[in-house]
Amino acid sequence: MPQPLPSSAPKACIIGFPARHSRSPLIHRFWLRQHAIAGDYGFAEVSPDDFPGFIRDLASNGYVGGNVTVPHKETAFGLVHDATATARALGAVNTLWFEDGRLMGDNTDVAGFLASLDADAPGWDARTPTATVLGAGGAARAVVYGLLARSVERIHIVNRTLARAQALAEHFGQLFSGRQIAGAGWDALPGLLPASSLLVNTTSMGMHGQPTLDVDPETLPETALVTDIVYVPLETPLLAAARQRGLRTVGGLGMLLHQAAPGFARWFGMTPVVSRALYDDVVADLLATTEGSKP
Ligand code: ATR
């Protein structure tokens, strides 16, 4: 029988609406067990109306911090006392913790995206003068900022709604003057692929139960890297087509695992490693709980 935790044990949670589908508790509990840390990480399903109150009472309810997911990331940014430069550039936070009793915010999706590529495609950034990013939502924001932080020269943001792609390009164009960042509609994609060293899907297309992305990797350069932030299924149709063409691919699960590490370090006092054992644990859960997510 597991021993009950002492009341002083650090406790964090994933705050979302919904939150129950999240794999964050699985990830953090894996690391807590691995390092024999007396702490916990749970679910907090909190509606938008209740979110500000939940954040106000976070510490008095015994939490040392938590993760924030859809639809609360922008609201959370407005509620923190201070935020990292990354979170400020994105206007969204996904990780909360306290410093001297004050609520702090970071956006670790950026570090998670970059760490995942670094782990699975080392040296990718030196080979990426031009990237094409599909989508212009919150996930695209994190990806584009990460690419800019790694000195990618030219970024095309391609989106169904052209105005959103253009707005995102303008936002980052102001932050990174001198770089070439342009928004485009889907019809421009075939013309952009032959010069794209990196293709990133940040839309939900290709996700289990969602429409498939209509992108043919055939015209990408043969040295191109293709990555997808979708991780259910582990290999999306886009990644499968790219692999069949002989291109390098990186799946989306690594980003999820790597974005979790900085929060764990802040709450529980040590930086955990994204290991094969953790990856396998989460994959086993995905396969057990999501029909059709087989790799
Ligand atoms: P997130 O914060 O997870 O990125 P989001 O802000 O809702 O979520 O953004 C979802 C992205 O996927 C958007 O770029 C969206 O395109 P629009 O801006 O045109 O809505 C894109 N997307 C989702 N479903 C799509 C579909 N069926 N076809 C094309 N794009 C789609």
PDB file of N, CA and C in Angstrom, residues 188-246:
ATOM      1  N   ALA A 188      -0.899  28.689 -51.255  1.00  0.00           N
ATOM      2  CA  ALA A 188       0.510  29.029 -51.515  1.00  0.00           C
ATOM      3  C   ALA A 188       1.448  27.873 -51.177  1.00  0.00           C
ATOM      4  N   LEU A 189       0.941  26.865 -50.462  1.00  0.00           N
ATOM      5  CA  LEU A 189       1.822  25.822 -49.931  1.00  0.00           C
ATOM      6  C   LEU A 189       2.637  25.072 -50.995  1.00  0.00           C
ATOM      7  N   PRO A 190       2.015  24.605 -52.089  1.00  0.00           N
ATOM      8  CA  PRO A 190       2.808  23.873 -53.083  1.00  0.00           C
ATOM      9  C   PRO A 190       4.016  24.673 -53.576  1.00  0.00           C
ATOM     10  N   GLY A 191       3.875  25.975 -53.671  1.00  0.00           N
ATOM     11  CA  GLY A 191       4.976  26.818 -54.137  1.00  0.00           C
ATOM     12  C   GLY A 191       6.069  26.991 -53.084  1.00  0.00           C
ATOM     13  N   LEU A 192       5.734  26.766 -51.807  1.00  0.00           N
ATOM     14  CA  LEU A 192       6.698  26.978 -50.724  1.00  0.00           C
ATOM     15  C   LEU A 192       7.488  25.716 -50.377  1.00  0.00           C
ATOM     16  N   LEU A 193       6.884  24.539 -50.605  1.00  0.00           N
ATOM     17  CA  LEU A 193       7.516  23.294 -50.157  1.00  0.00           C
ATOM     18  C   LEU A 193       8.903  23.040 -50.751  1.00  0.00           C
ATOM     19  N   PRO A 194       9.134  23.287 -52.054  1.00  0.00           N
ATOM     20  CA  PRO A 194      10.453  22.955 -52.616  1.00  0.00           C
ATOM     21  C   PRO A 194      11.613  23.703 -51.958  1.00  0.00           C
ATOM     22  N   ALA A 195      11.351  24.826 -51.292  1.00  0.00           N
ATOM     23  CA  ALA A 195      12.440  25.576 -50.647  1.00  0.00           C
ATOM     24  C   ALA A 195      12.362  25.501 -49.122  1.00  0.00           C
ATOM     25  N   SER A 196      11.592  24.548 -48.576  1.00  0.00           N
ATOM     26  CA  SER A 196      11.436  24.459 -47.116  1.00  0.00           C
ATOM     27  C   SER A 196      12.369  23.394 -46.548  1.00  0.00           C
ATOM     28  N   SER A 197      13.275  23.819 -45.661  1.00  0.00           N
ATOM     29  CA  SER A 197      14.176  22.840 -45.031  1.00  0.00           C
ATOM     30  C   SER A 197      13.470  22.123 -43.889  1.00  0.00           C
ATOM     31  N   LEU A 198      12.443  22.774 -43.344  1.00  0.00           N
ATOM     32  CA  LEU A 198      11.701  22.198 -42.223  1.00  0.00           C
ATOM     33  C   LEU A 198      10.222  22.464 -42.440  1.00  0.00           C
ATOM     34  N   LEU A 199       9.397  21.436 -42.233  1.00  0.00           N
ATOM     35  CA  LEU A 199       7.941  21.596 -42.295  1.00  0.00           C
ATOM     36  C   LEU A 199       7.376  21.162 -40.948  1.00  0.00           C
ATOM     37  N   VAL A 200       6.601  22.068 -40.320  1.00  0.00           N
ATOM     38  CA  VAL A 200       6.025  21.770 -39.005  1.00  0.00           C
ATOM     39  C   VAL A 200       4.505  21.874 -39.090  1.00  0.00           C
ATOM     40  N   ASN A 201       3.802  20.824 -38.712  1.00  0.00           N
ATOM     41  CA  ASN A 201       2.349  20.942 -38.601  1.00  0.00           C
ATOM     42  C   ASN A 201       1.972  21.298 -37.172  1.00  0.00           C
ATOM     43  N   THR A 202       1.302  22.438 -37.001  1.00  0.00           N
ATOM     44  CA  THR A 202       0.812  22.827 -35.666  1.00  0.00           C
ATOM     45  C   THR A 202      -0.708  22.815 -35.623  1.00  0.00           C
ATOM     46  N   THR A 203      -1.360  22.403 -36.710  1.00  0.00           N
ATOM     47  CA  THR A 203      -2.821  22.328 -36.687  1.00  0.00           C
ATOM     48  C   THR A 203      -3.233  20.995 -36.076  1.00  0.00           C
ATOM     49  N   SER A 204      -4.523  20.862 -35.811  1.00  0.00           N
ATOM     50  CA  SER A 204      -5.013  19.594 -35.253  1.00  0.00           C
ATOM     51  C   SER A 204      -5.287  18.569 -36.350  1.00  0.00           C
ATOM     52  N   MET A 205      -5.060  18.944 -37.592  1.00  0.00           N
ATOM     53  CA  MET A 205      -5.340  18.008 -38.679  1.00  0.00           C
ATOM     54  C   MET A 205      -4.341  16.850 -38.657  1.00  0.00           C
ATOM     55  N   GLY A 206      -4.885  15.660 -38.900  1.00  0.00           N
ATOM     56  CA  GLY A 206      -4.055  14.459 -38.799  1.00  0.00           C
ATOM     57  C   GLY A 206      -4.208  13.789 -37.451  1.00  0.00           C
ATOM     58  N   MET A 207      -4.802  14.515 -36.493  1.00  0.00           N
ATOM     59  CA  MET A 207      -5.073  13.938 -35.173  1.00  0.00           C
ATOM     60  C   MET A 207      -6.182  12.903 -35.307  1.00  0.00           C
ATOM     61  N   HIS A 208      -6.119  11.881 -34.453  1.00  0.00           N
ATOM     62  CA  HIS A 208      -7.156  10.857 -34.414  1.00  0.00           C
ATOM     63  C   HIS A 208      -8.545  11.513 -34.376  1.00  0.00           C
ATOM     64  N   GLY A 209      -9.389  11.167 -35.349  1.00  0.00           N
ATOM     65  CA  GLY A 209     -10.747  11.709 -35.369  1.00  0.00           C
ATOM     66  C   GLY A 209     -10.886  13.034 -36.107  1.00  0.00           C
ATOM     67  N   GLN A 210      -9.768  13.589 -36.571  1.00  0.00           N
ATOM     68  CA  GLN A 210      -9.795  14.874 -37.288  1.00  0.00           C
ATOM     69  C   GLN A 210      -9.487  14.636 -38.773  1.00  0.00           C
ATOM     70  N   PRO A 211      -9.829  15.599 -39.642  1.00  0.00           N
ATOM     71  CA  PRO A 211      -9.490  15.421 -41.050  1.00  0.00           C
ATOM     72  C   PRO A 211      -7.977  15.295 -41.261  1.00  0.00           C
ATOM     73  N   THR A 212      -7.613  14.594 -42.324  1.00  0.00           N
ATOM     74  CA  THR A 212      -6.185  14.428 -42.634  1.00  0.00           C
ATOM     75  C   THR A 212      -5.673  15.672 -43.351  1.00  0.00           C
ATOM     76  N   LEU A 213      -4.426  15.989 -43.079  1.00  0.00           N
ATOM     77  CA  LEU A 213      -3.781  17.140 -43.713  1.00  0.00           C
ATOM     78  C   LEU A 213      -3.499  16.810 -45.173  1.00  0.00           C
ATOM     79  N   ASP A 214      -3.894  17.691 -46.063  1.00  0.00           N
ATOM     80  CA  ASP A 214      -3.675  17.428 -47.488  1.00  0.00           C
ATOM     81  C   ASP A 214      -2.358  18.069 -47.936  1.00  0.00           C
ATOM     82  N   VAL A 215      -1.251  17.466 -47.526  1.00  0.00           N
ATOM     83  CA  VAL A 215       0.068  17.996 -47.894  1.00  0.00           C
ATOM     84  C   VAL A 215       0.876  16.842 -48.480  1.00  0.00           C
ATOM     85  N   ASP A 216       1.426  17.050 -49.646  1.00  0.00           N
ATOM     86  CA  ASP A 216       2.230  16.009 -50.292  1.00  0.00           C
ATOM     87  C   ASP A 216       3.706  16.323 -50.085  1.00  0.00           C
ATOM     88  N   PRO A 217       4.424  15.525 -49.283  1.00  0.00           N
ATOM     89  CA  PRO A 217       5.834  15.843 -49.005  1.00  0.00           C
ATOM     90  C   PRO A 217       6.761  15.560 -50.180  1.00  0.00           C
ATOM     91  N   GLU A 218       6.186  15.103 -51.298  1.00  0.00           N
ATOM     92  CA  GLU A 218       6.992  14.695 -52.454  1.00  0.00           C
ATOM     93  C   GLU A 218       7.899  15.818 -52.962  1.00  0.00           C
ATOM     94  N   THR A 219       7.431  17.068 -52.870  1.00  0.00           N
ATOM     95  CA  THR A 219       8.222  18.158 -53.463  1.00  0.00           C
ATOM     96  C   THR A 219       9.150  18.850 -52.463  1.00  0.00           C
ATOM     97  N   LEU A 220       9.183  18.366 -51.226  1.00  0.00           N
ATOM     98  CA  LEU A 220      10.146  18.938 -50.267  1.00  0.00           C
ATOM     99  C   LEU A 220      11.568  18.539 -50.690  1.00  0.00           C
ATOM    100  N   PRO A 221      12.582  19.317 -50.317  1.00  0.00           N
ATOM    101  CA  PRO A 221      13.956  18.900 -50.606  1.00  0.00           C
ATOM    102  C   PRO A 221      14.234  17.546 -49.931  1.00  0.00           C
ATOM    103  N   GLU A 222      15.155  16.763 -50.486  1.00  0.00           N
ATOM    104  CA  GLU A 222      15.370  15.432 -49.894  1.00  0.00           C
ATOM    105  C   GLU A 222      16.078  15.487 -48.545  1.00  0.00           C
ATOM    106  N   THR A 223      16.600  16.682 -48.202  1.00  0.00           N
ATOM    107  CA  THR A 223      17.233  16.864 -46.888  1.00  0.00           C
ATOM    108  C   THR A 223      16.253  17.437 -45.860  1.00  0.00           C
ATOM    109  N   ALA A 224      15.009  17.633 -46.254  1.00  0.00           N
ATOM    110  CA  ALA A 224      14.056  18.309 -45.353  1.00  0.00           C
ATOM    111  C   ALA A 224      13.715  17.450 -44.133  1.00  0.00           C
ATOM    112  N   LEU A 225      13.379  18.148 -43.055  1.00  0.00           N
ATOM    113  CA  LEU A 225      12.894  17.510 -41.831  1.00  0.00           C
ATOM    114  C   LEU A 225      11.405  17.834 -41.701  1.00  0.00           C
ATOM    115  N   VAL A 226      10.606  16.825 -41.357  1.00  0.00           N
ATOM    116  CA  VAL A 226       9.160  17.040 -41.196  1.00  0.00           C
ATOM    117  C   VAL A 226       8.780  16.680 -39.768  1.00  0.00           C
ATOM    118  N   THR A 227       8.065  17.587 -39.106  1.00  0.00           N
ATOM    119  CA  THR A 227       7.650  17.314 -37.729  1.00  0.00           C
ATOM    120  C   THR A 227       6.206  17.739 -37.523  1.00  0.00           C
ATOM    121  N   ASP A 228       5.583  17.112 -36.534  1.00  0.00           N
ATOM    122  CA  ASP A 228       4.150  17.305 -36.308  1.00  0.00           C
ATOM    123  C   ASP A 228       3.961  17.438 -34.807  1.00  0.00           C
ATOM    124  N   ILE A 229       3.163  18.374 -34.351  1.00  0.00           N
ATOM    125  CA  ILE A 229       2.961  18.447 -32.907  1.00  0.00           C
ATOM    126  C   ILE A 229       1.860  17.490 -32.445  1.00  0.00           C
ATOM    127  N   VAL A 230       1.122  16.920 -33.419  1.00  0.00           N
ATOM    128  CA  VAL A 230       0.099  15.917 -33.075  1.00  0.00           C
ATOM    129  C   VAL A 230       0.796  14.624 -32.649  1.00  0.00           C
ATOM    130  N   TYR A 231       0.332  14.004 -31.548  1.00  0.00           N
ATOM    131  CA  TYR A 231       0.961  12.740 -31.117  1.00  0.00           C
ATOM    132  C   TYR A 231      -0.044  11.597 -30.964  1.00  0.00           C
ATOM    133  N   VAL A 232      -1.293  11.836 -31.350  1.00  0.00           N
ATOM    134  CA  VAL A 232      -2.275  10.746 -31.426  1.00  0.00           C
ATOM    135  C   VAL A 232      -2.892  10.795 -32.813  1.00  0.00           C
ATOM    136  N   PRO A 233      -2.478   9.939 -33.749  1.00  0.00           N
ATOM    137  CA  PRO A 233      -1.538   8.822 -33.581  1.00  0.00           C
ATOM    138  C   PRO A 233      -0.081   9.286 -33.467  1.00  0.00           C
ATOM    139  N   LEU A 234       0.750   8.378 -32.989  1.00  0.00           N
ATOM    140  CA  LEU A 234       2.178   8.715 -32.825  1.00  0.00           C
ATOM    141  C   LEU A 234       2.801   9.085 -34.168  1.00  0.00           C
ATOM    142  N   GLU A 235       2.413   8.352 -35.200  1.00  0.00           N
ATOM    143  CA  GLU A 235       2.870   8.730 -36.547  1.00  0.00           C
ATOM    144  C   GLU A 235       1.653   9.186 -37.349  1.00  0.00           C
ATOM    145  N   THR A 236       1.567  10.476 -37.581  1.00  0.00           N
ATOM    146  CA  THR A 236       0.426  11.021 -38.329  1.00  0.00           C
ATOM    147  C   THR A 236       0.579  10.657 -39.812  1.00  0.00           C
ATOM    148  N   PRO A 237      -0.509  10.761 -40.590  1.00  0.00           N
ATOM    149  CA  PRO A 237      -0.387  10.496 -42.024  1.00  0.00           C
ATOM    150  C   PRO A 237       0.694  11.368 -42.689  1.00  0.00           C
ATOM    151  N   LEU A 238       0.851  12.610 -42.241  1.00  0.00           N
ATOM    152  CA  LEU A 238       1.903  13.473 -42.798  1.00  0.00           C
ATOM    153  C   LEU A 238       3.281  12.870 -42.548  1.00  0.00           C
ATOM    154  N   LEU A 239       3.528  12.441 -41.324  1.00  0.00           N
ATOM    155  CA  LEU A 239       4.840  11.870 -40.987  1.00  0.00           C
ATOM    156  C   LEU A 239       5.068  10.561 -41.730  1.00  0.00           C
ATOM    157  N   ALA A 240       4.003   9.760 -41.857  1.00  0.00           N
ATOM    158  CA  ALA A 240       4.146   8.482 -42.568  1.00  0.00           C
ATOM    159  C   ALA A 240       4.521   8.737 -44.034  1.00  0.00           C
ATOM    160  N   ALA A 241       3.850   9.703 -44.652  1.00  0.00           N
ATOM    161  CA  ALA A 241       4.148  10.007 -46.064  1.00  0.00           C
ATOM    162  C   ALA A 241       5.575  10.529 -46.212  1.00  0.00           C
ATOM    163  N   ALA A 242       6.001  11.353 -45.266  1.00  0.00           N
ATOM    164  CA  ALA A 242       7.364  11.900 -45.318  1.00  0.00           C
ATOM    165  C   ALA A 242       8.393  10.781 -45.134  1.00  0.00           C
ATOM    166  N   ARG A 243       8.124   9.892 -44.185  1.00  0.00           N
ATOM    167  CA  ARG A 243       9.057   8.771 -43.943  1.00  0.00           C
ATOM    168  C   ARG A 243       9.138   7.874 -45.178  1.00  0.00           C
ATOM    169  N   GLN A 244       7.970   7.609 -45.783  1.00  0.00           N
ATOM    170  CA  GLN A 244       7.972   6.753 -46.972  1.00  0.00           C
ATOM    171  C   GLN A 244       8.784   7.377 -48.108  1.00  0.00           C
ATOM    172  N   ARG A 245       8.833   8.691 -48.098  1.00  0.00           N
ATOM    173  CA  ARG A 245       9.639   9.384 -49.119  1.00  0.00           C
ATOM    174  C   ARG A 245      11.116   9.424 -48.748  1.00  0.00           C
ATOM    175  N   GLY A 246      11.443   8.940 -47.557  1.00  0.00           N
ATOM    176  CA  GLY A 246      12.842   8.913 -47.125  1.00  0.00           C
ATOM    177  C   GLY A 246      13.284  10.157 -46.380  1.00  0.00           C
TER     178      GLY A 246
END
